[in-house]
Tab-separated table of C-alpha atoms and ligand atoms in Angstrom:
chain	number	residue	atom	x	y	z
M	105	MET	CA	0.000	0.000	0.000
M	106	ASN	CA	1.133	3.562	-0.671
M	107	LYS	CA	1.953	5.763	2.267
M	108	ALA	CA	3.275	9.217	3.060
M	109	VAL	CA	5.850	10.745	5.380
M	110	ILE	CA	5.423	14.459	6.070
M	111	LEU	CA	8.380	16.408	7.495
M	112	ALA	CA	7.175	18.793	10.157
M	113	GLY	CA	10.160	19.000	12.472
M	114	GLY	CA	11.232	22.531	11.659
M	115	GLN	CA	11.035	25.491	13.995
M	116	GLY	CA	11.072	28.314	11.513
M	117	LYS	CA	13.299	30.559	13.640
M	118	ARG	CA	12.564	33.577	11.481
M	119	MET	CA	8.857	33.316	12.317
M	120	LYS	CA	9.882	34.361	15.844
M	121	ALA	CA	7.248	32.171	17.445
M	122	ASP	CA	7.113	29.277	19.888
M	123	MET	CA	5.322	27.025	17.438
M	124	PRO	CA	6.386	24.498	14.797
M	125	LYS	CA	6.362	26.205	11.415
M	126	PRO	CA	3.919	23.765	9.740
M	127	LEU	CA	1.223	24.863	12.206
M	128	PHE	CA	1.192	28.419	10.853
M	129	LYS	CA	-2.050	29.000	9.020
M	130	VAL	CA	-2.718	29.772	5.399
M	131	LEU	CA	-6.333	30.763	4.780
M	132	GLY	CA	-7.386	29.538	8.194
M	133	GLU	CA	-5.767	26.093	8.043
M	134	PRO	CA	-2.294	25.065	9.248
M	135	MET	CA	0.143	24.482	6.362
M	136	LEU	CA	0.431	20.912	7.651
M	137	GLU	CA	-3.309	20.457	7.075
M	138	TRP	CA	-2.976	21.593	3.439
M	139	VAL	CA	-0.288	18.947	2.930
M	140	ILE	CA	-2.337	16.251	4.700
M	141	SER	CA	-5.393	17.052	2.596
M	142	ALA	CA	-3.349	16.861	-0.631
M	143	CYS	CA	-2.332	13.319	0.432
M	144	GLU	CA	-5.901	12.391	1.301
M	145	ASP	CA	-7.197	13.821	-2.005
M	146	ALA	CA	-4.605	11.663	-3.782
M	147	SER	CA	-5.917	8.646	-1.810
M	148	VAL	CA	-2.784	8.322	0.320
M	149	SER	CA	-4.165	7.989	3.815
M	150	ASP	CA	-1.497	5.963	5.627
M	151	ILE	CA	0.531	8.909	6.898
M	152	CYS	CA	3.363	9.399	9.390
M	153	ILE	CA	4.260	12.921	10.457
M	154	ILE	CA	7.799	13.676	11.628
M	155	LYS	CA	7.738	16.113	14.523
M	156	GLY	CA	10.678	17.834	16.197
M	157	PHE	CA	10.566	21.346	17.631
M	158	LYS	CA	7.550	21.576	19.962
M	159	GLY	CA	6.429	18.175	18.723
M	160	GLU	CA	3.726	18.021	21.391
M	161	MET	CA	1.921	20.845	19.582
M	162	ILE	CA	1.808	18.713	16.430
M	163	ASP	CA	0.343	15.834	18.473
M	164	GLU	CA	-2.187	18.139	20.053
M	165	TYR	CA	-3.221	19.463	16.649
M	166	LEU	CA	-3.483	15.992	15.063
M	167	ASN	CA	-5.419	14.656	18.048
M	168	GLY	CA	-4.596	11.054	17.115
M	169	ARG	CA	-5.658	11.331	13.454
M	170	TYR	CA	-2.251	10.199	12.201
M	171	GLU	CA	0.879	8.484	13.434
M	172	THR	CA	3.856	10.655	14.380
M	173	ALA	CA	7.577	9.982	14.906
M	174	LEU	CA	9.920	12.228	16.856
M	175	GLN	CA	13.169	13.556	15.395
M	176	SER	CA	14.847	14.711	18.593
M	177	GLU	CA	17.841	16.300	16.879
M	178	ARG	CA	17.650	18.262	13.676
M	179	LEU	CA	20.280	16.545	11.552
M	180	GLY	CA	18.777	17.014	8.094
M	181	THR	CA	15.927	15.879	5.855
M	182	GLY	CA	17.418	12.379	5.398
M	183	HIS	CA	17.718	11.974	9.162
M	184	ALA	CA	14.116	13.159	9.539
M	185	VAL	CA	12.837	10.418	7.206
M	186	MET	CA	15.000	7.826	9.050
M	187	GLN	CA	12.740	8.395	12.082
M	188	ALA	CA	9.906	6.888	10.036
M	189	ILE	CA	11.722	3.591	9.353
M	190	PRO	CA	9.521	1.571	11.787
M	191	PHE	CA	6.448	3.023	10.025
M	192	LEU	CA	7.927	2.187	6.603
M	193	LYS	CA	8.701	-1.374	7.717
M	194	GLU	CA	5.046	-2.004	8.622
M	195	ASP	CA	4.454	-2.551	4.895
M	196	GLU	CA	7.334	-2.407	2.425
M	197	SER	CA	5.323	-3.517	-0.591
M	198	GLY	CA	4.247	-0.181	-2.055
M	199	ASN	CA	5.548	3.355	-2.520
M	200	THR	CA	6.132	6.163	-0.062
M	201	LEU	CA	5.481	9.821	-0.731
M	202	VAL	CA	7.713	12.250	1.188
M	203	LEU	CA	6.446	15.818	1.561
M	204	CYS	CA	7.451	18.987	3.422
M	205	GLY	CA	4.916	20.109	6.008
M	206	ASP	CA	5.621	23.748	5.254
M	207	ALA	CA	4.933	23.812	1.500
M	208	PRO	CA	1.130	23.995	1.490
M	209	PHE	CA	0.388	24.158	-2.219
M	210	ILE	CA	1.379	20.629	-3.188
M	211	ASP	CA	-1.747	19.202	-4.842
M	212	ALA	CA	-3.305	15.816	-5.465
M	213	GLU	CA	-2.926	16.057	-9.233
M	214	THR	CA	0.840	16.565	-8.978
M	215	ILE	CA	1.093	13.687	-6.502
M	216	ARG	CA	-0.888	11.365	-8.811
M	217	ASN	CA	0.945	12.383	-11.999
M	218	ALA	CA	4.323	11.909	-10.334
M	219	LEU	CA	3.275	8.427	-9.183
M	220	VAL	CA	2.387	7.468	-12.764
M	221	ILE	CA	5.900	8.486	-13.943
M	222	HIS	CA	7.426	6.769	-10.911
M	223	ASN	CA	5.672	3.500	-11.738
M	224	THR	CA	6.082	3.541	-15.535
M	225	GLN	CA	9.800	4.359	-15.263
M	226	GLN	CA	10.123	1.749	-12.493
M	227	ASN	CA	12.034	4.245	-10.379
M	228	ALA	CA	13.385	3.713	-6.898
M	229	VAL	CA	12.900	7.460	-6.417
M	230	THR	CA	11.076	10.148	-8.391
M	231	VAL	CA	11.619	13.729	-7.315
M	232	ILE	CA	8.933	16.337	-7.986
M	233	THR	CA	10.502	19.449	-9.482
M	234	ALA	CA	9.531	22.832	-10.897
M	235	GLU	CA	11.284	25.569	-12.792
M	236	LEU	CA	11.871	28.883	-11.035
M	237	ASP	CA	13.138	32.194	-12.437
M	238	ASP	CA	15.021	32.633	-9.191
M	239	PRO	CA	16.205	29.185	-8.034
M	240	HIS	CA	18.347	30.628	-5.212
M	241	GLY	CA	18.345	28.522	-2.042
M	242	TYR	CA	16.840	25.390	-3.565
M	243	GLY	CA	18.444	22.074	-4.439
M	244	ARG	CA	19.223	22.005	-8.210
M	245	ILE	CA	18.239	19.069	-10.393
M	246	ILE	CA	21.173	17.724	-12.394
M	247	ARG	CA	19.827	16.239	-15.626
M	248	THR	CA	21.652	13.790	-17.899
M	249	ALA	CA	20.866	12.672	-21.432
M	250	THR	CA	18.743	9.802	-20.102
M	251	GLY	CA	17.405	11.069	-16.779
M	252	ILE	CA	18.824	12.719	-13.690
M	253	SER	CA	22.059	12.096	-11.847
M	254	GLY	CA	21.419	13.900	-8.606
M	255	ILE	CA	20.406	16.983	-6.645
M	256	VAL	CA	22.947	19.552	-5.523
M	257	GLU	CA	22.149	21.873	-2.632
M	258	GLU	CA	22.803	25.614	-3.032
M	259	LYS	CA	25.610	25.510	-0.460
M	260	ASP	CA	27.348	22.628	-2.245
M	261	ALA	CA	26.810	23.853	-5.817
M	262	ASN	CA	29.390	25.208	-8.305
M	263	ASP	CA	28.543	28.114	-10.620
M	264	ALA	CA	27.333	25.934	-13.479
M	265	GLN	CA	25.032	24.017	-11.101
M	266	LYS	CA	23.760	27.253	-9.557
M	267	ALA	CA	22.641	28.385	-13.028
M	268	VAL	CA	20.162	25.457	-13.233
M	269	LYS	CA	16.588	26.659	-12.869
M	270	GLU	CA	14.896	23.320	-12.275
M	271	VAL	CA	14.729	22.792	-8.521
M	272	ASN	CA	13.741	20.175	-5.988
M	273	SER	CA	10.298	20.816	-4.495
M	274	GLY	CA	11.154	18.647	-1.489
M	275	ALA	CA	8.426	16.158	-2.525
M	276	TYR	CA	9.293	12.655	-3.746
M	277	TRP	CA	7.897	9.217	-4.438
M	278	PHE	CA	10.086	6.310	-3.276
M	279	ARG	CA	9.675	2.588	-3.646
M	280	THR	CA	9.340	1.859	0.077
M	281	SER	CA	11.811	-1.045	0.230
M	282	ASP	CA	14.435	0.976	-1.692
M	283	LEU	CA	13.880	4.023	0.529
M	284	ILE	CA	14.685	1.943	3.625
M	285	SER	CA	17.936	0.685	2.098
M	286	LEU	CA	18.962	4.098	0.671
M	287	LEU	CA	18.395	5.820	4.037
M	288	GLY	CA	20.958	3.438	5.501
M	289	GLN	CA	23.567	4.680	3.013
M	290	ILE	CA	23.216	8.459	3.511
M	291	THR	CA	26.176	10.236	5.181
M	292	ASN	CA	26.577	13.800	6.442
M	293	ASP	CA	29.650	14.520	4.344
M	294	ASN	CA	28.588	17.929	2.919
M	295	ALA	CA	28.797	21.688	3.527
M	296	GLN	CA	26.066	21.614	6.207
M	297	ASN	CA	27.085	18.306	7.884
M	298	GLU	CA	23.494	17.157	7.478
M	299	TYR	CA	21.967	13.905	6.314
M	300	TYR	CA	20.448	15.050	3.029
M	301	LEU	CA	17.423	13.169	1.730
M	302	THR	CA	18.455	14.451	-1.711
M	303	ASP	CA	21.479	12.128	-1.646
M	304	THR	CA	19.098	9.200	-2.202
M	305	ILE	CA	19.038	10.126	-5.921
M	306	SER	CA	22.752	9.656	-6.599
M	307	LEU	CA	22.850	6.689	-4.191
M	308	ALA	CA	20.013	4.985	-6.073
M	309	ILE	CA	21.892	5.387	-9.347
M	310	SER	CA	25.119	4.009	-7.890
M	311	ASN	CA	23.057	1.049	-6.609
M	312	GLY	CA	21.985	0.406	-10.204
M	313	LEU	CA	18.418	1.588	-9.546
M	314	ASN	CA	16.420	4.092	-11.616
M	315	ALA	CA	15.933	7.666	-10.422
M	316	GLY	CA	13.648	10.114	-12.202
M	317	ALA	CA	12.107	13.548	-11.983
M	318	TYR	CA	8.569	14.740	-12.563
M	319	LYS	CA	8.452	18.413	-13.467
M	320	SER	CA	5.233	20.086	-12.281
M	321	GLU	CA	3.656	22.805	-14.427
M	322	ASN	CA	2.574	24.470	-11.222
M	323	ALA	CA	5.601	26.188	-9.653
M	324	GLN	CA	3.452	27.174	-6.642
M	325	ILE	CA	3.974	23.677	-5.207
M	326	ILE	CA	7.475	24.797	-4.240
M	327	ARG	CA	6.387	27.757	-2.184
M	328	GLY	CA	6.936	27.726	1.549
M	329	ALA	CA	7.241	30.299	4.287
M	330	ASN	CA	10.516	31.100	5.998
M	331	ASP	CA	9.252	34.242	7.709
M	332	ARG	CA	6.051	36.186	8.324
M	333	LYS	CA	6.425	38.064	5.065
M	334	ASP	CA	6.466	34.791	3.127
M	335	LEU	CA	3.456	33.598	5.117
M	336	LEU	CA	1.527	36.730	4.168
M	337	ALA	CA	2.464	36.147	0.522
M	338	LEU	CA	1.162	32.543	0.754
M	339	ASN	CA	-2.075	33.824	2.287
M	340	ASP	CA	-2.481	36.461	-0.428
M	341	TYR	CA	-1.933	33.900	-3.149
M	342	ALA	CA	-4.319	31.353	-1.618
M	343	ARG	CA	-6.954	34.006	-0.958
M	344	MET	CA	-7.016	35.300	-4.532
M	345	ASN	CA	-6.954	31.754	-5.868
M	346	VAL	CA	-10.142	30.918	-3.969
M	347	ILE	CA	-11.813	34.194	-4.977
M	348	GLU	CA	-10.981	33.498	-8.636
M	349	LYS	CA	-12.611	30.074	-8.387
M	350	HIS	CA	-15.806	31.673	-7.032
M	351	LEU	CA	-15.737	34.336	-9.780
M	352	LEU	CA	-15.783	31.535	-12.347
M	353	ASN	CA	-18.799	30.056	-10.535
M	354	GLY	CA	-20.747	33.313	-10.858
M	355	VAL	CA	-20.135	34.861	-7.454
M	356	GLU	CA	-19.933	38.668	-7.480
M	357	PHE	CA	-17.201	40.753	-5.834
M	358	LEU	CA	-17.283	44.510	-6.365
M	359	CYS	CA	-13.932	44.735	-4.607
M	360	THR	CA	-11.945	42.069	-2.757
M	361	ASP	CA	-10.736	44.191	0.178
M	362	GLY	CA	-10.705	42.235	3.410
M	363	ILE	CA	-12.559	39.310	1.874
M	364	ILE	CA	-11.236	35.966	3.078
M	365	ILE	CA	-12.963	32.785	1.976
M	366	GLU	CA	-11.538	29.517	3.220
M	367	ARG	CA	-10.931	26.650	0.814
M	368	SER	CA	-13.885	24.331	1.289
M	369	VAL	CA	-16.615	26.992	1.260
M	370	LYS	CA	-19.348	26.566	-1.366
M	371	ILE	CA	-21.172	29.609	-2.739
M	372	GLY	CA	-24.069	29.681	-5.229
M	373	ALA	CA	-24.145	31.807	-8.372
M	374	GLY	CA	-25.416	35.375	-8.113
M	375	THR	CA	-24.326	35.784	-4.511
M	376	GLN	CA	-22.618	39.078	-3.809
M	377	ILE	CA	-19.793	39.319	-1.276
M	378	LEU	CA	-19.019	42.761	0.105
M	379	PRO	CA	-15.753	43.988	1.702
M	380	GLY	CA	-14.641	42.770	5.099
M	381	THR	CA	-16.474	39.459	4.811
M	382	ILE	CA	-14.787	36.324	6.155
M	383	ILE	CA	-16.353	32.991	5.298
M	384	ARG	CA	-14.808	30.095	7.144
M	385	ARG	CA	-14.665	26.385	6.676
M	386	GLY	CA	-17.812	24.312	6.610
M	387	SER	CA	-19.982	27.063	5.162
M	388	VAL	CA	-22.385	26.416	2.298
M	389	ILE	CA	-24.018	29.526	0.848
M	390	GLY	CA	-26.993	29.485	-1.546
M	391	GLU	CA	-27.650	31.572	-4.665
M	392	ASN	CA	-28.317	35.305	-4.874
M	393	CYS	CA	-27.360	36.017	-1.278
M	394	LYS	CA	-25.831	39.290	-0.195
M	395	LEU	CA	-23.120	38.931	2.445
M	396	GLY	CA	-21.402	41.822	4.143
M	397	PRO	CA	-19.916	44.272	4.529
M	398	ASN	CA	-18.017	43.246	7.648
M	399	THR	CA	-19.552	39.840	8.190
M	400	ILE	CA	-18.135	36.594	9.592
M	401	ILE	CA	-19.724	33.280	8.684
M	402	GLU	CA	-18.279	30.108	10.170
M	403	ASN	CA	-19.636	26.631	9.538
M	404	CYS	CA	-23.090	27.866	8.527
M	405	THR	CA	-25.543	26.696	5.886
M	406	LEU	CA	-27.468	29.452	4.124
M	407	GLY	CA	-30.395	29.097	1.708
M	408	ASN	CA	-30.982	31.347	-1.299
M	409	ARG	CA	-31.444	35.126	-1.173
M	410	VAL	CA	-30.130	35.391	2.392
M	411	ASN	CA	-28.982	38.872	3.345
M	412	LEU	CA	-26.419	39.157	6.135
M	413	TYR	CA	-25.560	42.763	6.742
M	414	THR	CA	-22.795	43.108	9.339
M	415	VAL	CA	-23.418	39.827	11.126
M	416	GLN	CA	-21.284	37.261	12.937
M	417	ALA	CA	-22.734	33.769	12.609
M	418	PHE	CA	-21.304	30.460	13.834
M	419	ASP	CA	-22.379	26.802	13.426
M	420	SER	CA	-25.930	27.706	12.417
M	421	SER	CA	-28.348	27.458	9.512
M	422	MET	CA	-30.652	29.905	7.728
M	423	GLY	CA	-33.451	29.220	5.250
M	424	ASP	CA	-34.290	31.105	2.029
M	425	ASP	CA	-35.029	34.835	2.182
M	426	VAL	CA	-33.712	35.342	5.696
M	427	ALA	CA	-32.523	38.905	6.356
M	428	ILE	CA	-30.257	39.668	9.298
M	429	GLY	CA	-28.470	42.721	10.591
M	430	PRO	CA	-26.861	45.054	11.169
M	431	TYR	CA	-24.836	44.139	14.290
M	432	VAL	CA	-26.239	40.709	14.990
M	433	HIS	CA	-24.498	37.793	16.702
M	434	ILE	CA	-25.755	34.322	15.780
M	435	ARG	CA	-24.147	31.850	18.181
M	436	PRO	CA	-23.819	28.101	17.602
M	437	ASN	CA	-26.690	25.746	17.040
M	438	THR	CA	-29.241	28.244	15.848
M	439	SER	CA	-31.641	27.495	13.039
M	440	ILE	CA	-33.556	30.308	11.374
M	441	ASP	CA	-36.380	29.321	9.019
M	442	GLU	CA	-37.183	30.989	5.726
M	443	GLY	CA	-38.448	34.536	5.464
M	444	THR	CA	-37.402	35.461	9.005
M	445	LYS	CA	-36.046	38.909	9.800
M	446	ILE	CA	-33.545	39.603	12.567
M	447	GLY	CA	-32.746	43.262	13.181
M	448	ASP	CA	-30.018	45.251	14.860
M	449	PHE	CA	-28.318	44.313	18.134
M	450	VAL	CA	-29.899	40.904	18.465
M	451	GLU	CA	-28.117	37.864	19.877
M	452	LEU	CA	-29.408	34.369	19.181
M	453	LYS	CA	-28.007	31.149	20.656
M	454	ASN	CA	-28.957	27.478	20.497
M	455	SER	CA	-32.458	28.338	19.309
M	456	ASN	CA	-34.934	27.485	16.576
M	457	ILE	CA	-36.704	30.409	14.977
M	458	GLY	CA	-39.776	29.618	12.834
M	459	LYS	CA	-40.759	30.934	9.405
M	460	LYS	CA	-41.504	34.625	8.876
M	461	THR	CA	-40.827	35.520	12.481
M	462	ALA	CA	-39.464	38.984	13.237
M	463	ILE	CA	-36.969	39.830	15.959
M	464	ALA	CA	-36.403	43.395	14.936
M	465	HIS	CA	-34.093	44.879	17.540
M	466	LEU	CA	-32.232	44.604	20.824
M	467	ALA	CA	-33.213	41.116	21.925
M	468	TYR	CA	-31.475	38.087	23.431
M	469	ILE	CA	-32.965	34.733	22.518
M	470	GLY	CA	-31.064	31.759	23.968
M	471	ASP	CA	-32.032	28.073	24.306
M	472	SER	CA	-35.476	28.744	22.835
M	473	ASP	CA	-37.940	27.416	20.287
M	474	ILE	CA	-39.899	30.167	18.621
M	475	GLY	CA	-42.763	29.384	16.235
M	476	LYS	CA	-43.847	30.865	12.909
M	477	ARG	CA	-44.917	34.469	12.309
M	478	VAL	CA	-43.989	35.503	15.844
M	479	ASN	CA	-43.202	39.129	16.551
M	480	VAL	CA	-40.572	39.548	19.230
M	481	GLY	CA	-40.598	43.122	20.561
M	482	CYS	CA	-37.607	45.320	21.221
M	483	GLY	CA	-35.699	44.460	24.386
M	484	THR	CA	-37.133	40.968	24.813
M	485	VAL	CA	-34.865	38.723	26.851
M	486	THR	CA	-35.013	35.015	27.455
M	487	VAL	CA	-33.720	34.502	30.971
M	488	ASN	CA	-32.313	31.094	30.191
M	489	TYR	CA	-29.649	30.756	32.863
M	490	ASP	CA	-30.158	30.757	36.616
M	491	GLY	CA	-26.439	30.598	37.346
M	492	ILE	CA	-26.473	26.800	37.505
M	493	GLU	CA	-28.585	25.418	34.685
M	494	LYS	CA	-29.756	26.535	31.273
M	495	ARG	CA	-33.407	25.973	30.433
M	496	ARG	CA	-35.584	26.483	27.368
M	497	CYS	CA	-38.350	28.896	26.455
M	498	VAL	CA	-41.024	27.932	23.940
M	499	ILE	CA	-43.177	30.471	22.084
M	500	GLY	CA	-46.100	29.281	19.914
M	501	ASP	CA	-46.932	30.403	16.350
M	502	ASN	CA	-48.415	33.873	15.744
M	503	SER	CA	-47.520	35.160	19.191
M	504	PHE	CA	-46.762	38.803	19.867
M	505	ILE	CA	-44.138	39.406	22.521
M	506	GLY	CA	-44.356	42.945	23.848
M	507	CYS	CA	-41.279	45.154	24.250
M	508	ASN	CA	-39.061	44.422	27.247
M	509	THR	CA	-40.653	41.088	28.018
M	510	ASN	CA	-38.545	38.828	30.239
M	511	LEU	CA	-39.195	35.133	29.778
M	512	ILE	CA	-37.936	33.257	32.833
M	513	ALA	CA	-37.041	29.753	31.603
M	514	PRO	CA	-38.387	27.153	31.600
M	515	VAL	CA	-41.594	28.661	30.285
M	516	LYS	CA	-43.989	27.751	27.484
M	517	LEU	CA	-46.182	30.222	25.646
M	518	GLY	CA	-49.036	28.787	23.570
M	519	LYS	CA	-50.253	29.875	20.121
M	520	ALA	CA	-51.164	33.507	19.409
M	521	VAL	CA	-50.239	34.673	22.866
M	522	TYR	CA	-49.742	38.341	23.680
M	523	THR	CA	-47.443	39.615	26.382
M	524	ALA	CA	-47.806	43.206	27.465
M	525	ALA	CA	-44.723	45.424	27.254
M	526	GLY	CA	-42.536	45.063	30.321
M	527	THR	CA	-44.045	41.747	31.428
M	528	THR	CA	-41.897	39.226	33.267
M	529	VAL	CA	-43.272	35.823	32.334
M	530	THR	CA	-42.769	33.318	35.130
M	531	LYS	CA	-45.344	30.678	34.233
M	532	ASP	CA	-46.785	29.064	31.106
M	533	ILE	CA	-49.374	30.993	29.074
M	534	PRO	CA	-52.215	29.117	27.313
M	535	ASP	CA	-53.151	29.621	23.638
M	536	TYR	CA	-54.790	32.950	22.714
M	537	ALA	CA	-54.144	34.550	26.146
M	538	LEU	CA	-52.659	37.919	27.099
M	539	ALA	CA	-50.108	37.959	29.909
M	540	ILE	CA	-49.657	41.248	31.697
M	541	ASP	CA	-47.492	41.767	34.725
M	542	ARG	CA	-47.425	45.400	35.787
M	543	GLY	CA	-48.090	47.507	38.865
M	544	THR	CA	-50.683	50.300	38.627
M	545	MET	CA	-48.983	53.455	37.358
M	546	LYS	CA	-49.126	56.415	39.757
M	547	VAL	CA	-48.591	60.073	38.753
M	548	ASN	CA	-47.161	62.373	41.419
M	549	GLU	CA	-47.822	65.916	40.122
M	550	GLY	CA	-45.325	68.733	40.869
M	551	TYR	CA	-42.756	66.276	42.210
M	552	THR	CA	-39.739	67.781	40.433
M	553	ILE	CA	-40.331	71.300	41.630
M	554	ARG	CA	-40.851	70.191	45.226
M	555	LYS	CA	-37.674	68.122	45.121
M	556	LEU	CA	-35.451	70.880	43.765
M	557	LYS	CA	-36.794	73.491	46.171
M	558	SER	CA	-36.257	71.283	49.195
M	559	GLN	CA	-32.776	70.231	48.193
M	560	ILE	CA	-31.171	73.354	46.651
M	561	GLY	CA	-33.612	76.157	47.404
M	562	HIS	CA	-34.402	77.124	43.806
M	563	THR	CA	-35.261	75.542	40.460
M	564	HIS	CA	-32.850	76.317	37.650
M	565	ILE	CA	-34.144	73.997	34.992
M	566	GLY	CA	-32.167	73.747	31.781
M	567	ASN	CA	-34.082	74.643	28.609
M	568	GLY	CA	-31.878	72.453	26.467
M	569	ASN	CA	-29.916	75.417	25.000
M	570	GLY	CA	-27.373	75.557	27.768
M	571	GLU	CA	-29.381	78.425	29.382
M	572	THR	CA	-31.312	78.175	32.621
M	573	GLN	CA	-34.671	79.626	33.580
M	574	LYS	CA	-35.559	80.772	37.067
M	575	GLN	CA	-38.994	79.768	38.313
F	119	UD1	C1	15.244	21.062	1.103
F	119	UD1	C2	15.952	20.223	0.039
F	119	UD1	C3	16.143	21.081	-1.222
F	119	UD1	C4	14.797	21.556	-1.702
F	119	UD1	C5	14.043	22.305	-0.595
F	119	UD1	C6	12.635	22.593	-1.018
F	119	UD1	C7	17.432	18.727	1.278
F	119	UD1	C8	18.806	18.440	1.698
F	119	UD1	N1	17.254	19.818	0.566
F	119	UD1	O1	16.091	22.137	1.409
F	119	UD1	O2	16.772	20.305	-2.218
F	119	UD1	O3	14.945	22.400	-2.825
F	119	UD1	O4	13.976	21.488	0.591
F	119	UD1	O5	12.031	23.412	-0.077
F	119	UD1	O6	16.552	17.942	1.550
F	119	UD1	N2	13.197	19.070	8.319
F	119	UD1	C9	13.086	18.239	9.409
F	119	UD1	N3	14.208	17.844	10.067
F	119	UD1	C10	15.459	18.229	9.675
F	119	UD1	C11	15.566	19.090	8.577
F	119	UD1	C12	14.407	19.486	7.911
F	119	UD1	O7	11.971	17.850	9.789
F	119	UD1	O8	16.431	17.825	10.336
F	119	UD1	C13	11.983	19.469	7.617
F	119	UD1	C14	11.721	20.954	7.683
F	119	UD1	O9	10.902	21.271	8.773
F	119	UD1	C15	11.015	21.207	6.367
F	119	UD1	C16	11.620	20.191	5.420
F	119	UD1	O10	12.162	19.185	6.228
F	119	UD1	O11	9.620	20.952	6.456
F	119	UD1	C17	12.681	20.794	4.523
F	119	UD1	O12	13.727	21.252	5.329
F	119	UD1	P1	14.509	22.592	5.040
F	119	UD1	O13	15.506	22.821	6.093
F	119	UD1	O14	13.563	23.682	4.759
F	119	UD1	O15	15.251	22.157	3.716
F	119	UD1	P2	15.999	23.076	2.697
F	119	UD1	O16	17.351	23.321	3.161
F	119	UD1	O17	15.149	24.244	2.382
F	120	CA	CA1	13.032	25.022	3.013
């Protein structure tokens, strides 16, 4: 069976961070995750990840998804792969893909195409290469009339070798059994005193085995990040790449400022994305929606013609023709049915909101089930938490919740219930009833004048123009 070894031992000193470099994110996902998903997309799912610097952070991130091996000293790329020998020996029958955990743009197509060359040429090793205008810093591919003879690192190269523009991407296919034997032959006799994985090419040839190169059309597969500036450049490239894909699918962008759409997001044709909108993984957006400006959508499913105007929404779903905003926070596990309107300064959490309901302004609805065509007045609050437990509120279809109603959970309101403004609902309300909870209003005439006279002896009452009037 084919397997993969991903090198993720590097620190990335120039990042100036206490984190392994492959965990730095490009478009919301660690670079390591991009590399893992390229393997998975190419149907290589038996993976071992080589960790080194802050290896426990790699384990924590992977959370047991894949095997890891520790390289406790950083002695070169060949030495890193040697740490995977027990993993390789579990099944020596197939091929092993070696990838760098900090070059996120390797893709499944390149991996598959290189494997075809690797197999048809019956190679012990096939290196994936690309041509760069500026090859500085990369290992150069030394071609011969019939194939390749080796890879020379920048620090070991002479002038003629430095002029070569075809470089090593750091990705390879190996016949697993040959890889194990070649690793045993690598020495650290070079300018950096490291065990170079690249030496496997010339070693294979001197062992009478075939070595080949697959040149990728896509030079982006080479790109990695050595510092924060490189990381920003990777993010910029990935961001525009995703936006271009959506443009082809009929999504509209009037300007791309501050728009970040993560890789797996799906968006229907005719949807317009306005500046400052971030759409994160797991989101599926319907057609003809209008999203933004300044909106965050994470792991949400949206129907068609949804309008989110300055909204933050997480782990929730919205039906067709829902309109929300501005300044609305939709917290996880909320479902909003079609035609519903949510207005400014509303927070919803773990609730189901029925069709054509309106929550127009300044409300908190948490842990609640609200029916269809309900009108929730301004300032309505579900009092869902007593400091120990969270409980639910239920509101029946066609109800009208007056402004500043408090619903003390657990409480159930029937169908077409009215609550008077300011009511605190502490018990269930039957269908078609009005609940009113108010003291009798008293009017104490002349109160203000009496108060001022007794306290300060006169009544200078502002007239609103910064002047005062004596009474
Ligand atoms: C390596 C290749 C070079 C290629 C380049 C592509 C070698 C000797 N050279 O060079 O031909 O053009 O990648 O980017 O292989 N790593 C470890 N442990 C180590 C050393 C490295 O895990 O002891 C990991 C790094 O974290 C990184 C990858 O291996 O993910 C590549 O290492 P790096 O030091 O960047 O190799 P280069 O010198 O750039
Ligand atoms: Ca590198």
